[in-house]
mmCIF file of C-alpha atoms in Angstrom:
data_model
loop_
_atom_site.group_PDB
_atom_site.id
_atom_site.type_symbol
_atom_site.label_atom_id
_atom_site.label_comp_id
_atom_site.label_asym_id
_atom_site.label_seq_id
_atom_site.Cartn_x
_atom_site.Cartn_y
_atom_site.Cartn_z
ATOM 1 C CA UNK A 25 0.079 0.021 0.050
ATOM 2 C CA UNK A 26 1.282 3.436 -1.038
ATOM 3 C CA UNK A 27 -0.212 5.780 1.631
ATOM 4 C CA UNK A 28 1.589 7.870 4.137
ATOM 5 C CA UNK A 29 0.483 6.653 7.176
ATOM 6 C CA UNK A 30 0.827 2.811 6.573
ATOM 7 C CA UNK A 31 2.324 1.268 9.780
ATOM 8 C CA UNK A 32 0.174 3.270 12.216
ATOM 9 C CA UNK A 33 -2.370 1.578 14.067
ATOM 10 C CA UNK A 34 -5.786 3.423 15.402
ATOM 11 C CA UNK A 35 -8.256 2.238 17.732
ATOM 12 C CA UNK A 36 -11.194 4.176 16.658
ATOM 13 C CA UNK A 37 -14.041 4.532 19.641
ATOM 14 C CA UNK A 38 -15.744 7.284 17.933
ATOM 15 C CA UNK A 39 -19.449 7.554 16.986
ATOM 16 C CA UNK A 40 -21.659 10.257 15.422
ATOM 17 C CA UNK A 41 -19.631 12.525 13.285
ATOM 18 C CA UNK A 42 -16.834 14.847 14.627
ATOM 19 C CA UNK A 43 -14.661 11.501 15.760
ATOM 20 C CA UNK A 44 -15.683 9.107 12.784
ATOM 21 C CA UNK A 45 -14.738 12.042 10.324
ATOM 22 C CA UNK A 46 -11.273 12.243 11.877
ATOM 23 C CA UNK A 47 -10.974 8.764 11.801
ATOM 24 C CA UNK A 48 -12.026 8.519 8.356
ATOM 25 C CA UNK A 49 -9.386 11.003 7.166
ATOM 26 C CA UNK A 50 -6.489 8.982 9.138
ATOM 27 C CA UNK A 51 -7.976 5.648 7.532
ATOM 28 C CA UNK A 52 -8.064 7.134 3.912
ATOM 29 C CA UNK A 53 -4.274 8.109 4.563
ATOM 30 C CA UNK A 54 -3.352 4.666 5.188
ATOM 31 C CA UNK A 55 -3.694 4.394 9.254
ATOM 32 C CA UNK A 56 -4.777 0.824 10.032
ATOM 33 C CA UNK A 57 -7.928 1.938 11.884
ATOM 34 C CA UNK A 58 -9.791 -0.472 13.988
ATOM 35 C CA UNK A 59 -13.294 0.781 15.020
ATOM 36 C CA UNK A 60 -14.084 -0.713 18.484
ATOM 37 C CA UNK A 61 -17.755 -1.013 18.614
ATOM 38 C CA UNK A 62 -19.956 -2.105 21.308
ATOM 39 C CA UNK A 63 -21.512 -5.531 21.120
ATOM 40 C CA UNK A 64 -24.763 -3.826 19.575
ATOM 41 C CA UNK A 65 -22.647 -1.581 17.353
ATOM 42 C CA UNK A 66 -21.714 1.905 17.144
ATOM 43 C CA UNK A 67 -24.963 4.114 17.406
ATOM 44 C CA UNK A 68 -24.540 5.823 13.993
ATOM 45 C CA UNK A 69 -24.880 2.610 12.312
ATOM 46 C CA UNK A 70 -28.736 3.086 12.823
ATOM 47 C CA UNK A 71 -28.850 6.738 11.376
ATOM 48 C CA UNK A 72 -30.822 6.432 7.833
ATOM 49 C CA UNK A 73 -30.393 2.557 7.902
ATOM 50 C CA UNK A 74 -34.006 2.011 6.970
ATOM 51 C CA UNK A 75 -34.185 5.219 4.775
ATOM 52 C CA UNK A 76 -34.845 3.638 1.218
ATOM 53 C CA UNK A 77 -33.134 6.775 -0.450
ATOM 54 C CA UNK A 78 -30.360 7.305 1.793
ATOM 55 C CA UNK A 79 -28.950 3.730 2.657
ATOM 56 C CA UNK A 80 -27.557 0.694 1.063
ATOM 57 C CA UNK A 81 -28.274 -2.852 1.813
ATOM 58 C CA UNK A 82 -29.278 -1.592 5.621
ATOM 59 C CA UNK A 83 -26.273 0.884 5.872
ATOM 60 C CA UNK A 84 -27.068 4.510 6.169
ATOM 61 C CA UNK A 85 -25.020 7.178 4.122
ATOM 62 C CA UNK A 86 -23.358 8.187 7.610
ATOM 63 C CA UNK A 87 -21.913 4.994 8.234
ATOM 64 C CA UNK A 88 -21.290 4.071 4.741
ATOM 65 C CA UNK A 89 -19.150 7.250 4.259
ATOM 66 C CA UNK A 90 -17.426 7.961 7.533
ATOM 67 C CA UNK A 91 -16.281 4.138 8.209
ATOM 68 C CA UNK A 92 -14.635 3.291 4.730
ATOM 69 C CA UNK A 93 -11.245 1.978 5.192
ATOM 70 C CA UNK A 94 -11.907 0.711 8.653
ATOM 71 C CA UNK A 95 -12.203 -2.622 10.410
ATOM 72 C CA UNK A 96 -14.842 -3.410 13.156
ATOM 73 C CA UNK A 97 -14.206 -5.210 16.201
ATOM 74 C CA UNK A 98 -17.011 -5.504 18.918
ATOM 75 C CA UNK A 99 -15.877 -5.399 22.459
ATOM 76 C CA UNK A 100 -17.929 -4.944 25.627
ATOM 77 C CA UNK A 101 -15.576 -2.231 27.370
ATOM 78 C CA UNK A 102 -17.915 -2.352 30.438
ATOM 79 C CA UNK A 103 -16.893 -5.762 31.269
ATOM 80 C CA UNK A 104 -13.713 -6.700 32.886
ATOM 81 C CA UNK A 105 -12.933 -9.450 30.069
ATOM 82 C CA UNK A 106 -13.559 -6.770 27.347
ATOM 83 C CA UNK A 107 -11.337 -4.333 29.036
ATOM 84 C CA UNK A 108 -8.595 -6.833 29.255
ATOM 85 C CA UNK A 109 -8.870 -7.573 25.223
ATOM 86 C CA UNK A 110 -8.851 -3.578 24.745
ATOM 87 C CA UNK A 111 -5.874 -3.324 26.991
ATOM 88 C CA UNK A 112 -3.808 -5.794 24.836
ATOM 89 C CA UNK A 113 -4.928 -3.763 21.844
ATOM 90 C CA UNK A 114 -3.748 -0.763 23.278
ATOM 91 C CA UNK A 115 -0.340 -2.464 23.729
ATOM 92 C CA UNK A 116 -0.242 -3.264 20.010
ATOM 93 C CA UNK A 117 -1.573 0.271 19.018
ATOM 94 C CA UNK A 118 -0.375 3.953 18.427
ATOM 95 C CA UNK A 119 -3.403 6.119 18.909
ATOM 96 C CA UNK A 120 -6.610 5.891 20.702
ATOM 97 C CA UNK A 121 -9.509 8.041 19.093
ATOM 98 C CA UNK A 122 -12.846 8.929 20.862
ATOM 99 C CA UNK A 123 -15.399 11.512 21.182
ATOM 100 C CA UNK A 124 -17.165 10.555 24.582
ATOM 101 C CA UNK A 125 -18.565 13.069 26.776
ATOM 102 C CA UNK A 126 -15.773 14.760 28.844
ATOM 103 C CA UNK A 127 -16.167 12.610 31.969
ATOM 104 C CA UNK A 128 -16.368 9.131 30.222
ATOM 105 C CA UNK A 129 -12.891 8.282 29.226
ATOM 106 C CA UNK A 130 -11.864 8.465 33.012
ATOM 107 C CA UNK A 131 -14.902 6.476 34.113
ATOM 108 C CA UNK A 132 -14.103 3.729 31.524
ATOM 109 C CA UNK A 133 -10.467 3.592 32.200
ATOM 110 C CA UNK A 134 -9.904 5.009 28.649
ATOM 111 C CA UNK A 135 -8.135 8.071 29.504
ATOM 112 C CA UNK A 136 -4.617 8.585 28.528
ATOM 113 C CA UNK A 137 -3.274 8.407 32.268
ATOM 114 C CA UNK A 138 -4.600 5.144 32.329
ATOM 115 C CA UNK A 139 -3.719 3.811 28.875
ATOM 116 C CA UNK A 140 -0.150 5.409 29.105
ATOM 117 C CA UNK A 141 0.615 2.835 31.853
ATOM 118 C CA UNK A 142 -0.145 0.098 29.483
ATOM 119 C CA UNK A 143 1.598 1.463 26.457
ATOM 120 C CA UNK A 144 3.728 4.720 27.180
ATOM 121 C CA UNK A 145 3.869 5.303 23.477
ATOM 122 C CA UNK A 146 0.155 5.426 23.118
ATOM 123 C CA UNK A 147 -1.473 8.602 21.667
ATOM 124 C CA UNK A 148 -4.951 9.564 22.932
ATOM 125 C CA UNK A 149 -7.115 12.143 21.164
ATOM 126 C CA UNK A 150 -10.651 13.174 22.169
ATOM 127 C CA UNK A 151 -12.949 15.375 20.515
ATOM 128 C CA UNK A 152 -15.511 16.775 22.407
ATOM 129 C CA UNK A 153 -17.890 19.846 22.610
ATOM 130 C CA UNK A 154 -15.797 22.132 25.298
ATOM 131 C CA UNK A 155 -12.911 20.179 26.164
ATOM 132 C CA UNK A 156 -11.897 17.949 28.980
ATOM 133 C CA UNK A 157 -11.461 20.629 31.604
ATOM 134 C CA UNK A 158 -12.928 24.007 32.692
ATOM 135 C CA UNK A 159 -16.132 25.264 33.969
ATOM 136 C CA UNK A 160 -18.138 24.043 30.833
ATOM 137 C CA UNK A 161 -16.245 20.984 30.087
ATOM 138 C CA UNK A 162 -19.283 18.828 31.185
ATOM 139 C CA UNK A 163 -21.854 20.546 28.872
ATOM 140 C CA UNK A 164 -23.175 18.586 26.018
ATOM 141 C CA UNK A 165 -22.567 19.810 22.428
ATOM 142 C CA UNK A 166 -23.543 18.744 19.039
ATOM 143 C CA UNK A 167 -22.721 20.266 15.834
ATOM 144 C CA UNK A 168 -25.137 23.357 15.807
ATOM 145 C CA UNK A 169 -24.483 24.011 19.473
ATOM 146 C CA UNK A 170 -20.891 24.387 18.829
ATOM 147 C CA UNK A 171 -21.761 26.631 15.775
ATOM 148 C CA UNK A 172 -23.845 28.770 17.989
ATOM 149 C CA UNK A 173 -21.433 28.879 21.217
ATOM 150 C CA UNK A 174 -18.435 29.470 19.152
ATOM 151 C CA UNK A 175 -19.756 32.662 17.427
ATOM 152 C CA UNK A 176 -19.972 31.884 14.100
ATOM 153 C CA UNK A 177 -23.864 31.707 13.655
ATOM 154 C CA UNK A 178 -24.059 35.161 14.724
ATOM 155 C CA UNK A 179 -22.515 36.401 11.500
ATOM 156 C CA UNK A 180 -24.118 34.020 9.357
ATOM 157 C CA UNK A 181 -27.654 34.843 7.704
ATOM 158 C CA UNK A 182 -28.859 38.039 6.595
ATOM 159 C CA UNK A 183 -29.379 40.188 9.697
ATOM 160 C CA UNK A 184 -29.212 39.898 13.529
ATOM 161 C CA UNK A 185 -32.791 38.537 13.802
ATOM 162 C CA UNK A 186 -32.278 35.584 11.892
ATOM 163 C CA UNK A 187 -29.123 33.646 12.749
ATOM 164 C CA UNK A 188 -28.161 30.711 10.492
ATOM 165 C CA UNK A 189 -26.081 27.785 10.944
ATOM 166 C CA UNK A 190 -23.828 26.859 8.107
ATOM 167 C CA UNK A 191 -25.154 24.315 5.671
ATOM 168 C CA UNK A 192 -22.356 21.761 6.250
ATOM 169 C CA UNK A 193 -21.879 20.555 9.623
ATOM 170 C CA UNK A 194 -18.634 22.683 10.516
ATOM 171 C CA UNK A 195 -18.942 22.554 13.956
ATOM 172 C CA UNK A 196 -18.411 18.475 14.143
ATOM 173 C CA UNK A 197 -16.285 18.587 10.726
ATOM 174 C CA UNK A 198 -13.870 21.316 12.391
ATOM 175 C CA UNK A 199 -13.373 19.351 15.496
ATOM 176 C CA UNK A 200 -12.671 16.144 13.047
ATOM 177 C CA UNK A 201 -10.004 18.226 11.053
ATOM 178 C CA UNK A 202 -8.342 19.451 14.304
ATOM 179 C CA UNK A 203 -7.960 16.159 15.672
ATOM 180 C CA UNK A 204 -6.257 14.799 12.565
ATOM 181 C CA UNK A 205 -3.875 17.526 12.924
ATOM 182 C CA UNK A 206 -3.299 16.929 16.714
ATOM 183 C CA UNK A 207 -2.613 13.394 15.887
ATOM 184 C CA UNK A 208 -0.406 13.962 13.328
ATOM 185 C CA UNK A 209 1.787 16.528 15.384
ATOM 186 C CA UNK A 210 1.623 14.050 18.267
ATOM 187 C CA UNK A 211 2.908 11.155 16.002
ATOM 188 C CA UNK A 212 5.741 13.425 14.627
ATOM 189 C CA UNK A 213 6.680 14.650 18.115
ATOM 190 C CA UNK A 214 6.948 11.148 19.537
ATOM 191 C CA UNK A 215 9.622 10.417 16.726
ATOM 192 C CA UNK A 216 11.984 12.796 19.185
ATOM 193 C CA UNK A 217 10.706 12.038 22.667
ATOM 194 C CA UNK A 218 9.302 8.368 22.269
ATOM 195 C CA UNK A 219 6.559 9.140 24.232
ATOM 196 C CA UNK A 220 2.670 9.281 23.570
ATOM 197 C CA UNK A 221 0.409 12.308 24.748
ATOM 198 C CA UNK A 222 -3.161 13.173 25.017
ATOM 199 C CA UNK A 223 -4.593 15.642 22.338
ATOM 200 C CA UNK A 224 -7.852 17.613 23.833
ATOM 201 C CA UNK A 225 -9.830 19.025 21.042
ATOM 202 C CA UNK A 226 -12.887 20.995 21.721
ATOM 203 C CA UNK A 227 -15.306 21.731 19.014
ATOM 204 C CA UNK A 228 -15.866 25.158 20.265
ATOM 205 C CA UNK A 229 -12.282 26.069 20.396
ATOM 206 C CA UNK A 230 -12.070 24.950 16.577
ATOM 207 C CA UNK A 231 -14.880 27.432 15.905
ATOM 208 C CA UNK A 232 -13.092 30.394 17.945
ATOM 209 C CA UNK A 233 -9.746 29.450 15.898
ATOM 210 C CA UNK A 234 -11.826 29.464 12.502
ATOM 211 C CA UNK A 235 -13.214 33.221 13.694
ATOM 212 C CA UNK A 236 -9.589 34.151 12.823
ATOM 213 C CA UNK A 237 -9.292 37.782 11.831
ATOM 214 C CA UNK A 238 -12.786 38.700 12.537
ATOM 215 C CA UNK A 239 -12.120 38.048 16.548
ATOM 216 C CA UNK A 240 -8.881 40.134 16.050
ATOM 217 C CA UNK A 241 -11.232 43.096 14.539
ATOM 218 C CA UNK A 242 -13.415 42.601 17.671
ATOM 219 C CA UNK A 243 -10.185 42.942 19.834
ATOM 220 C CA UNK A 244 -9.202 45.987 18.090
ATOM 221 C CA UNK A 245 -12.563 47.717 17.848
ATOM 222 C CA UNK A 246 -14.769 46.413 20.644
ATOM 223 C CA UNK A 247 -17.640 46.040 18.333
ATOM 224 C CA UNK A 248 -19.134 42.569 17.293
ATOM 225 C CA UNK A 249 -19.264 41.939 13.531
ATOM 226 C CA UNK A 250 -22.997 41.742 12.033
ATOM 227 C CA UNK A 251 -24.356 39.167 9.644
ATOM 228 C CA UNK A 252 -24.551 40.588 6.165
ATOM 229 C CA UNK A 253 -25.740 37.549 3.996
ATOM 230 C CA UNK A 254 -23.506 36.760 1.171
ATOM 231 C CA UNK A 255 -21.994 40.171 1.023
ATOM 232 C CA UNK A 256 -18.583 41.114 2.278
ATOM 233 C CA UNK A 257 -17.669 43.607 4.983
ATOM 234 C CA UNK A 258 -14.881 45.138 3.109
ATOM 235 C CA UNK A 259 -15.086 44.282 -0.555
ATOM 236 C CA UNK A 260 -17.379 45.561 -3.312
ATOM 237 C CA UNK A 261 -19.126 43.970 -5.398
ATOM 238 C CA UNK A 262 -18.635 40.708 -3.559
ATOM 239 C CA UNK A 263 -22.006 38.710 -3.300
ATOM 240 C CA UNK A 264 -24.441 36.376 -5.218
ATOM 241 C CA UNK A 265 -26.090 37.997 -7.987
ATOM 242 C CA UNK A 266 -29.262 36.631 -9.891
ATOM 243 C CA UNK A 267 -28.785 35.696 -13.461
ATOM 244 C CA UNK A 268 -31.612 34.898 -15.840
ATOM 245 C CA UNK A 269 -31.446 30.875 -14.883
ATOM 246 C CA UNK A 270 -29.809 31.001 -11.602
ATOM 247 C CA UNK A 271 -27.307 32.559 -9.271
ATOM 248 C CA UNK A 272 -23.590 33.267 -9.642
ATOM 249 C CA UNK A 273 -20.978 34.453 -6.931
ATOM 250 C CA UNK A 274 -18.527 37.368 -7.937
ATOM 251 C CA UNK A 275 -15.779 38.462 -5.617
ATOM 252 C CA UNK A 276 -14.096 41.803 -6.629
ATOM 253 C CA UNK A 277 -11.346 42.169 -3.946
ATOM 254 C CA UNK A 278 -8.823 44.339 -5.862
ATOM 255 C CA UNK A 279 -9.246 47.464 -7.647
ATOM 256 C CA UNK A 280 -8.046 45.773 -10.722
ATOM 257 C CA UNK A 281 -10.614 43.084 -10.696
ATOM 258 C CA UNK A 282 -13.060 46.103 -10.720
ATOM 259 C CA UNK A 283 -11.588 47.547 -13.728
ATOM 260 C CA UNK A 284 -11.884 44.003 -15.526
ATOM 261 C CA UNK A 285 -15.575 43.882 -14.292
ATOM 262 C CA UNK A 286 -16.352 47.175 -16.040
ATOM 263 C CA UNK A 287 -15.023 45.541 -19.554
ATOM 264 C CA UNK A 288 -17.323 42.541 -19.101
ATOM 265 C CA UNK A 289 -20.624 44.543 -17.991
ATOM 266 C CA UNK A 290 -21.811 47.357 -19.749
ATOM 267 C CA UNK A 291 -23.105 49.559 -17.166
ATOM 268 C CA UNK A 292 -22.862 53.453 -17.702
ATOM 269 C CA UNK A 293 -23.142 54.017 -13.776
ATOM 270 C CA UNK A 294 -19.642 52.250 -13.207
ATOM 271 C CA UNK A 295 -17.820 54.893 -15.073
ATOM 272 C CA UNK A 296 -17.259 57.033 -11.785
ATOM 273 C CA UNK A 297 -13.614 57.578 -10.678
ATOM 274 C CA UNK A 298 -14.995 57.458 -7.133
ATOM 275 C CA UNK A 299 -15.555 53.604 -7.730
ATOM 276 C CA UNK A 300 -11.831 53.052 -8.920
ATOM 277 C CA UNK A 301 -10.869 52.526 -5.310
ATOM 278 C CA UNK A 302 -12.499 50.460 -2.378
ATOM 279 C CA UNK A 303 -13.393 53.478 -0.329
ATOM 280 C CA UNK A 304 -15.716 54.938 -2.867
ATOM 281 C CA UNK A 305 -17.503 51.368 -3.979
ATOM 282 C CA UNK A 306 -17.835 50.749 -0.329
ATOM 283 C CA UNK A 307 -19.750 53.825 0.155
ATOM 284 C CA UNK A 308 -22.203 53.286 -2.544
ATOM 285 C CA UNK A 309 -22.288 49.310 -2.348
ATOM 286 C CA UNK A 310 -26.000 49.191 -2.285
ATOM 287 C CA UNK A 311 -26.337 51.162 -5.575
ATOM 288 C CA UNK A 312 -23.249 49.100 -7.216
ATOM 289 C CA UNK A 313 -24.966 45.673 -6.292
ATOM 290 C CA UNK A 314 -28.308 46.790 -7.554
ATOM 291 C CA UNK A 315 -26.923 48.217 -10.845
ATOM 292 C CA UNK A 316 -24.689 44.852 -11.223
ATOM 293 C CA UNK A 317 -27.908 42.714 -10.355
ATOM 294 C CA UNK A 318 -29.961 44.494 -13.095
ATOM 295 C CA UNK A 319 -27.239 43.764 -15.736
ATOM 296 C CA UNK A 320 -26.562 40.226 -14.862
ATOM 297 C CA UNK A 321 -30.477 39.343 -15.009
ATOM 298 C CA UNK A 322 -30.540 39.887 -18.810
ATOM 299 C CA UNK A 323 -28.378 36.967 -19.349
ATOM 300 C CA UNK A 324 -27.562 33.293 -18.389
ATOM 301 C CA UNK A 325 -25.228 32.085 -15.792
ATOM 302 C CA UNK A 326 -22.942 30.538 -18.366
ATOM 303 C CA UNK A 327 -22.787 33.549 -20.509
ATOM 304 C CA UNK A 328 -21.589 35.821 -17.551
ATOM 305 C CA UNK A 329 -19.377 33.064 -16.141
ATOM 306 C CA UNK A 330 -17.748 32.767 -19.397
ATOM 307 C CA UNK A 331 -16.985 36.625 -19.902
ATOM 308 C CA UNK A 332 -15.937 36.652 -16.113
ATOM 309 C CA UNK A 333 -13.495 33.928 -16.065
ATOM 310 C CA UNK A 334 -11.961 35.208 -19.468
ATOM 311 C CA UNK A 335 -10.942 38.480 -17.561
ATOM 312 C CA UNK A 336 -10.002 36.393 -14.649
ATOM 313 C CA UNK A 337 -12.456 37.719 -12.128
ATOM 314 C CA UNK A 338 -13.241 35.250 -9.250
ATOM 315 C CA UNK A 339 -16.525 33.776 -9.968
ATOM 316 C CA UNK A 340 -18.803 30.786 -9.574
ATOM 317 C CA UNK A 341 -21.950 29.414 -10.066
ATOM 318 C CA UNK A 342 -23.814 28.617 -6.829
ATOM 319 C CA UNK A 343 -23.778 24.907 -7.533
ATOM 320 C CA UNK A 344 -26.192 22.226 -6.407
ATOM 321 C CA UNK A 345 -24.631 19.476 -4.828
ATOM 322 C CA UNK A 346 -25.212 17.285 -7.763
ATOM 323 C CA UNK A 347 -23.600 19.927 -9.981
ATOM 324 C CA UNK A 348 -20.687 20.412 -7.766
ATOM 325 C CA UNK A 349 -20.112 16.373 -7.783
ATOM 326 C CA UNK A 350 -20.095 16.305 -11.484
ATOM 327 C CA UNK A 351 -17.668 19.344 -11.921
ATOM 328 C CA UNK A 352 -14.945 18.260 -14.502
ATOM 329 C CA UNK A 353 -12.391 19.812 -11.960
ATOM 330 C CA UNK A 354 -13.868 18.053 -8.917
ATOM 331 C CA UNK A 355 -13.862 14.558 -11.024
ATOM 332 C CA UNK A 356 -10.418 15.071 -12.258
ATOM 333 C CA UNK A 357 -9.196 15.429 -8.862
ATOM 334 C CA UNK A 358 -10.667 12.264 -7.715
ATOM 335 C CA UNK A 359 -12.987 13.748 -5.204
ATOM 336 C CA UNK A 360 -15.966 11.685 -5.892
ATOM 337 C CA UNK A 361 -15.253 7.961 -5.552
ATOM 338 C CA UNK A 362 -16.955 4.611 -5.164
ATOM 339 C CA UNK A 363 -18.372 3.720 -1.740
ATOM 340 C CA UNK A 364 -19.012 -0.038 -1.733
ATOM 341 C CA UNK A 365 -21.129 -2.332 0.911
ATOM 342 C CA UNK A 366 -19.287 -5.424 2.037
ATOM 343 C CA UNK A 367 -22.213 -7.409 0.913
ATOM 344 C CA UNK A 368 -22.327 -5.999 -2.736
ATOM 345 C CA UNK A 369 -23.606 -2.714 -4.297
ATOM 346 C CA UNK A 370 -22.096 0.665 -4.349
ATOM 347 C CA UNK A 371 -22.868 4.506 -4.431
ATOM 348 C CA UNK A 372 -20.866 7.551 -4.859
ATOM 349 C CA UNK A 373 -19.412 9.804 -1.983
ATOM 350 C CA UNK A 374 -16.587 12.147 -1.624
ATOM 351 C CA UNK A 375 -12.924 11.542 -2.203
ATOM 352 C CA UNK A 376 -9.841 12.475 -0.022
ATOM 353 C CA UNK A 377 -8.887 15.964 -0.185
ATOM 354 C CA UNK A 378 -5.252 15.415 0.723
ATOM 355 C CA UNK A 379 -3.262 14.880 -2.527
ATOM 356 C CA UNK A 380 0.356 13.733 -1.964
ATOM 357 C CA UNK A 381 2.856 13.498 -4.739
ATOM 358 C CA UNK A 382 4.781 10.148 -3.986
ATOM 359 C CA UNK A 383 2.627 8.147 -1.165
ATOM 360 C CA UNK A 384 -0.522 8.850 -3.317
ATOM 361 C CA UNK A 385 -2.537 5.767 -3.572
ATOM 362 C CA UNK A 386 -6.341 6.498 -2.895
ATOM 363 C CA UNK A 387 -8.178 3.246 -2.468
ATOM 364 C CA UNK A 388 -11.416 2.951 -0.327
ATOM 365 C CA UNK A 389 -12.553 -0.257 1.145
ATOM 366 C CA UNK A 390 -16.174 -0.802 2.261
ATOM 367 C CA UNK A 391 -17.417 0.535 5.725
ATOM 368 C CA UNK A 392 -17.503 -2.906 7.703
ATOM 369 C CA UNK A 393 -20.172 -5.016 9.150
ATOM 370 C CA UNK A 394 -20.462 -5.006 12.856
ATOM 371 C CA UNK A 395 -17.713 -7.199 14.315
ATOM 372 C CA UNK A 396 -16.325 -8.383 10.703
ATOM 373 C CA UNK A 397 -12.789 -8.193 11.829
ATOM 374 C CA UNK A 398 -13.076 -9.597 15.378
ATOM 375 C CA UNK A 399 -11.764 -13.051 14.925
ATOM 376 C CA UNK A 400 -8.979 -11.794 12.613
ATOM 377 C CA UNK A 401 -7.640 -8.993 14.889
ATOM 378 C CA UNK A 402 -7.911 -11.369 17.971
ATOM 379 C CA UNK A 403 -5.830 -14.059 16.332
ATOM 380 C CA UNK A 404 -3.293 -12.096 13.932
ATOM 381 C CA UNK A 405 -2.895 -9.032 16.354
ATOM 382 C CA UNK A 406 -3.206 -10.654 19.763
ATOM 383 C CA UNK A 407 -2.114 -14.114 18.769
ATOM 384 C CA UNK A 408 -5.310 -15.644 20.413
ATOM 385 C CA UNK A 409 -6.491 -19.120 19.517
ATOM 386 C CA UNK A 410 -9.769 -20.132 17.954
ATOM 387 C CA UNK A 411 -10.477 -21.792 21.432
ATOM 388 C CA UNK A 412 -9.790 -18.458 23.381
ATOM 389 C CA UNK A 413 -11.791 -16.294 20.992
ATOM 390 C CA UNK A 414 -14.863 -18.648 21.379
ATOM 391 C CA UNK A 415 -14.579 -18.443 25.196
ATOM 392 C CA UNK A 416 -14.387 -14.584 25.112
ATOM 393 C CA UNK A 417 -17.436 -14.550 23.048
ATOM 394 C CA UNK A 418 -19.127 -16.961 25.296
ATOM 395 C CA UNK A 419 -18.386 -14.201 28.068
ATOM 396 C CA UNK A 420 -20.017 -11.613 26.143
ATOM 397 C CA UNK A 421 -16.652 -9.762 26.004
ATOM 398 C CA UNK A 422 -16.465 -9.721 22.206
ATOM 399 C CA UNK A 423 -18.572 -10.244 19.222
#
């Protein structure tokens, strides 16, 4: 296998979205990712599983996507014998990834302090709503709660009265992405120290980080940014604009782009020297956007996009998901891949956005059936005999 994380072994205890997404990215990059599930299966297995439009052979879109390239081992972590099996897995692994509530890992003996006694090189990573310590650590949080708590919803939408969450679950996905960064950083540091460590990812921390310069603007001005829909608080015109058959985005972020836009759009009102620089355009932004909308509505999206792209003006159609997934550039970069079910059949889903020049293999094995790899992991990794495996099953430790 020609993937960068070959030789890294992860025990994936995650559920729902944030944690599984982190595990999916690491698995796509070649880490042997063993999903350790309860005997009844991880809860996400049930999401959309019976939805005729959004499932494949009884496996819903969530599980089908988020658990590709992973193995499944069913272990009862609440039993003594199950925890003994898990401890042996920890001895042979590099990373334990989880997204339980803040107090759960310590209660179950899955925290870094406990596991580091089993394997001093182990790296643990938790993705929670508010982190593992602090006055609000035990507050429950899912995606939209993180978006609201982290401030992003307050600047999304048309105005103060109607805050809007991001269309994609950026609260969950942000936690997963930063979890991957933390794991890779800890793996690199372990090459120097020989020791593992704990990575504490809070979804709300990630949302605060992604406020970026807007948080700094607040620090400088003392003012809260306000929601302005699809417009920009500096650049003009920078917004969505309606054409005869749809909506496009135009992003004029330099004065040079403005001059190029004047070549594309024949609008006499634009020939005003005050608009040649950003302050003048900002002052009359409502007028400029109105004039531009009036002009663009006379022709199709394709007509305007061709002319705008010829002038190198940043622009795009506001694509539906089906349009985005059929874009020739997206397809060229293998960002739409086959997702197979282990019992047969397949659908399409998103590929891996991390493209490397040398260790560049991209392959996607099916999301596993519950406990599909229990026997092989117990025998190949832990060296258990068939008799010992059956005894553990009889005890209800594994399944």
